[in-house]
């Protein structure tokens, strides 16, 4: 029996493929899914720039009534095999189970940050201070024995000189794992990394459920997908439009330097009347549309929309119960899409649709000249 177990162990060890070029892991600790997705694309580019395997972090979710964040395995929502077409990746679960003991022993776990973070320990990254930082690393029983401040280096993967500086200072032989307190990426995603969206393919589960919903609820015609961001936190955020001309994901429509026009409050928080007018304008130019699918963080405006498009024999519907990831997958398949210029959630949909060559536009953009009468 002992010999059989030994043979099985030897076979297992021989199948574990360690990457001598090193690994990169980080906590996606800023914002919700949209922000985390922007950061992921940047981290993916950065890991390729350093030629290190990217450890795919779980998605951090904040669920109503739960005091701490929940960590959802990366492959719950996305396919790992498609990402491998671009660069080497491994899920956090697989890394911790099969690789960490050899490549990242407990006494070698150092957290990386640009400069010291406030927290319990002085002169430290305090990588586990606060939520979601603590729950994220605790999920995998990871504790850090020290901190490393990497400033003034940055994570611009387009800068080859910078990438060489990283490799020189943090060689894979001395630093097999670079563990970042936060994502080594900018927000919003750099223009040069937008193309990486094509490697983010929905998991079989999400893809199938989205197609089933469309088939069961929107068969017999095309559908317009819209994203409405109107919760109280968003209302407050939009008050900063005047002081932040590239607020959040705004570069997706106004450009990274506002070269495509100014950001307006209406683009961030359009009024009901503006939303209905724009929906009608779009429906006017679409043939065979029978449905308006609505995704929202708060008010879906289903009654308002149904009243507005009743004469056209078009029905507004939403997903129940709410599922933001399923919403995203459905919106990506719409015949046409209207989203919020400032929202990173919309940005995810827009990038996926751009990859597929599907048409999209934003609320109140570009600005239209007011007309006396605007009827369908």
mmCIF file of C-alpha atoms in Angstrom, residues 24-170:
data_model
loop_
_atom_site.group_PDB
_atom_site.id
_atom_site.type_symbol
_atom_site.label_atom_id
_atom_site.label_comp_id
_atom_site.label_asym_id
_atom_site.label_seq_id
_atom_site.Cartn_x
_atom_site.Cartn_y
_atom_site.Cartn_z
ATOM 1 C CA UNK A 24 2.195 37.650 -9.773
ATOM 2 C CA UNK A 25 -0.807 37.897 -7.453
ATOM 3 C CA UNK A 26 -2.853 40.830 -6.163
ATOM 4 C CA UNK A 27 -5.948 41.730 -4.198
ATOM 5 C CA UNK A 28 -8.689 43.264 -6.410
ATOM 6 C CA UNK A 29 -9.582 45.479 -3.494
ATOM 7 C CA UNK A 30 -10.880 48.642 -5.208
ATOM 8 C CA UNK A 31 -14.552 48.934 -6.017
ATOM 9 C CA UNK A 32 -17.023 46.424 -7.333
ATOM 10 C CA UNK A 33 -16.962 44.251 -10.431
ATOM 11 C CA UNK A 34 -16.633 46.987 -13.073
ATOM 12 C CA UNK A 35 -13.594 48.529 -11.408
ATOM 13 C CA UNK A 36 -12.074 45.113 -10.719
ATOM 14 C CA UNK A 37 -12.468 44.163 -14.385
ATOM 15 C CA UNK A 38 -10.647 47.337 -15.508
ATOM 16 C CA UNK A 39 -7.852 46.534 -13.089
ATOM 17 C CA UNK A 40 -7.715 42.926 -14.223
ATOM 18 C CA UNK A 41 -6.963 43.884 -17.821
ATOM 19 C CA UNK A 42 -4.116 46.090 -16.632
ATOM 20 C CA UNK A 43 -2.746 43.400 -14.313
ATOM 21 C CA UNK A 44 -2.903 40.875 -17.154
ATOM 22 C CA UNK A 45 -0.839 43.177 -19.369
ATOM 23 C CA UNK A 46 1.580 43.867 -16.506
ATOM 24 C CA UNK A 47 2.141 40.171 -15.789
ATOM 25 C CA UNK A 48 2.890 39.585 -19.471
ATOM 26 C CA UNK A 49 5.260 42.561 -19.466
ATOM 27 C CA UNK A 50 7.160 40.963 -16.576
ATOM 28 C CA UNK A 51 6.792 37.492 -18.141
ATOM 29 C CA UNK A 52 5.324 36.128 -14.903
ATOM 30 C CA UNK A 53 2.357 33.788 -14.591
ATOM 31 C CA UNK A 54 -0.679 35.718 -13.408
ATOM 32 C CA UNK A 55 -2.457 34.136 -10.455
ATOM 33 C CA UNK A 56 -6.119 34.777 -11.204
ATOM 34 C CA UNK A 57 -7.599 36.355 -8.070
ATOM 35 C CA UNK A 58 -11.152 35.655 -6.969
ATOM 36 C CA UNK A 59 -13.691 38.410 -7.584
ATOM 37 C CA UNK A 60 -14.430 40.419 -4.451
ATOM 38 C CA UNK A 61 -18.151 40.837 -3.833
ATOM 39 C CA UNK A 62 -20.065 42.788 -1.205
ATOM 40 C CA UNK A 63 -23.374 41.147 -0.418
ATOM 41 C CA UNK A 64 -26.242 42.824 1.361
ATOM 42 C CA UNK A 65 -26.324 42.076 5.083
ATOM 43 C CA UNK A 66 -22.876 40.495 5.188
ATOM 44 C CA UNK A 67 -20.215 42.421 7.172
ATOM 45 C CA UNK A 68 -17.261 41.054 5.209
ATOM 46 C CA UNK A 69 -16.556 40.669 1.517
ATOM 47 C CA UNK A 70 -17.050 37.369 -0.271
ATOM 48 C CA UNK A 71 -14.376 35.932 -2.548
ATOM 49 C CA UNK A 72 -15.754 34.232 -5.679
ATOM 50 C CA UNK A 73 -13.327 32.024 -7.678
ATOM 51 C CA UNK A 74 -12.292 33.647 -10.955
ATOM 52 C CA UNK A 75 -13.502 30.771 -13.124
ATOM 53 C CA UNK A 76 -17.037 31.053 -11.733
ATOM 54 C CA UNK A 77 -17.596 33.803 -14.283
ATOM 55 C CA UNK A 78 -14.841 33.454 -16.897
ATOM 56 C CA UNK A 79 -12.997 30.788 -18.846
ATOM 57 C CA UNK A 80 -9.369 30.239 -17.927
ATOM 58 C CA UNK A 81 -8.452 28.448 -21.156
ATOM 59 C CA UNK A 82 -9.188 31.504 -23.318
ATOM 60 C CA UNK A 83 -6.931 33.709 -21.187
ATOM 61 C CA UNK A 84 -4.132 31.203 -21.765
ATOM 62 C CA UNK A 85 -4.231 32.141 -25.450
ATOM 63 C CA UNK A 86 -2.724 35.479 -24.386
ATOM 64 C CA UNK A 87 -0.524 34.631 -21.409
ATOM 65 C CA UNK A 88 0.178 32.081 -18.692
ATOM 66 C CA UNK A 89 -2.411 32.091 -15.907
ATOM 67 C CA UNK A 90 -3.406 29.903 -12.960
ATOM 68 C CA UNK A 91 -6.363 30.191 -10.597
ATOM 69 C CA UNK A 92 -5.679 31.226 -7.020
ATOM 70 C CA UNK A 93 -7.136 27.945 -5.799
ATOM 71 C CA UNK A 94 -4.861 25.835 -8.000
ATOM 72 C CA UNK A 95 -1.795 27.893 -7.115
ATOM 73 C CA UNK A 96 -2.348 27.636 -3.369
ATOM 74 C CA UNK A 97 -3.078 23.916 -3.516
ATOM 75 C CA UNK A 98 -0.403 22.781 -5.951
ATOM 76 C CA UNK A 99 2.327 25.411 -6.209
ATOM 77 C CA UNK A 100 2.527 27.666 -3.144
ATOM 78 C CA UNK A 101 4.327 25.256 -0.806
ATOM 79 C CA UNK A 102 7.208 24.989 -3.269
ATOM 80 C CA UNK A 103 7.323 28.470 -4.826
ATOM 81 C CA UNK A 104 5.939 30.596 -1.980
ATOM 82 C CA UNK A 105 6.685 29.069 1.436
ATOM 83 C CA UNK A 106 5.089 30.697 4.481
ATOM 84 C CA UNK A 107 8.325 32.356 5.632
ATOM 85 C CA UNK A 108 8.843 34.015 2.216
ATOM 86 C CA UNK A 109 5.514 35.791 1.836
ATOM 87 C CA UNK A 110 6.191 39.504 1.363
ATOM 88 C CA UNK A 111 3.481 42.021 0.472
ATOM 89 C CA UNK A 112 4.185 44.670 -2.172
ATOM 90 C CA UNK A 113 2.921 48.250 -2.134
ATOM 91 C CA UNK A 114 4.127 51.536 -3.614
ATOM 92 C CA UNK A 115 4.639 53.082 -0.188
ATOM 93 C CA UNK A 116 3.518 52.354 3.360
ATOM 94 C CA UNK A 117 -0.218 52.103 4.067
ATOM 95 C CA UNK A 118 -1.946 53.189 7.238
ATOM 96 C CA UNK A 119 -2.796 50.360 9.603
ATOM 97 C CA UNK A 120 -1.755 48.512 12.713
ATOM 98 C CA UNK A 121 1.935 48.207 11.879
ATOM 99 C CA UNK A 122 4.270 51.146 11.160
ATOM 100 C CA UNK A 123 6.363 51.205 7.991
ATOM 101 C CA UNK A 124 4.283 48.403 6.495
ATOM 102 C CA UNK A 125 1.940 47.643 3.597
ATOM 103 C CA UNK A 126 -0.609 46.492 6.181
ATOM 104 C CA UNK A 127 -1.837 44.214 3.427
ATOM 105 C CA UNK A 128 -4.576 42.683 5.579
ATOM 106 C CA UNK A 129 -5.866 45.819 7.283
ATOM 107 C CA UNK A 130 -9.545 46.480 6.643
ATOM 108 C CA UNK A 131 -12.212 45.003 4.400
ATOM 109 C CA UNK A 132 -11.820 43.512 1.791
ATOM 110 C CA UNK A 133 -8.050 43.207 2.335
ATOM 111 C CA UNK A 134 -8.225 40.962 5.398
ATOM 112 C CA UNK A 135 -11.003 38.628 4.205
ATOM 113 C CA UNK A 136 -9.336 38.308 0.788
ATOM 114 C CA UNK A 137 -6.008 36.950 2.023
ATOM 115 C CA UNK A 138 -7.616 35.048 4.919
ATOM 116 C CA UNK A 139 -9.701 33.094 2.421
ATOM 117 C CA UNK A 140 -6.467 31.318 1.455
ATOM 118 C CA UNK A 141 -4.833 31.415 4.908
ATOM 119 C CA UNK A 142 -2.170 33.827 3.671
ATOM 120 C CA UNK A 143 -0.159 35.864 6.171
ATOM 121 C CA UNK A 144 2.734 38.153 5.314
ATOM 122 C CA UNK A 145 6.055 38.228 7.133
ATOM 123 C CA UNK A 146 7.179 41.568 5.713
ATOM 124 C CA UNK A 147 6.594 44.434 3.286
ATOM 125 C CA UNK A 148 8.354 45.669 0.176
ATOM 126 C CA UNK A 149 7.888 49.227 -1.128
ATOM 127 C CA UNK A 150 8.359 49.198 -4.891
ATOM 128 C CA UNK A 151 8.162 52.952 -5.480
ATOM 129 C CA UNK A 152 9.175 54.773 -7.644
ATOM 130 C CA UNK A 153 8.582 51.903 -10.093
ATOM 131 C CA UNK A 154 5.198 51.831 -11.820
ATOM 132 C CA UNK A 155 3.142 49.270 -13.737
ATOM 133 C CA UNK A 156 2.975 50.795 -17.206
ATOM 134 C CA UNK A 157 3.356 47.642 -19.279
ATOM 135 C CA UNK A 158 3.821 49.722 -22.446
ATOM 136 C CA UNK A 159 7.091 51.083 -21.053
ATOM 137 C CA UNK A 160 9.715 48.442 -21.853
ATOM 138 C CA UNK A 161 12.413 50.273 -19.901
ATOM 139 C CA UNK A 162 10.181 50.178 -16.815
ATOM 140 C CA UNK A 163 9.526 46.462 -17.283
ATOM 141 C CA UNK A 164 13.269 45.811 -17.419
ATOM 142 C CA UNK A 165 13.738 47.784 -14.191
ATOM 143 C CA UNK A 166 11.208 45.516 -12.486
ATOM 144 C CA UNK A 167 12.961 42.394 -13.735
ATOM 145 C CA UNK A 168 16.339 43.700 -12.623
ATOM 146 C CA UNK A 169 15.230 44.705 -9.125
ATOM 147 C CA UNK A 170 12.876 41.774 -8.527
#
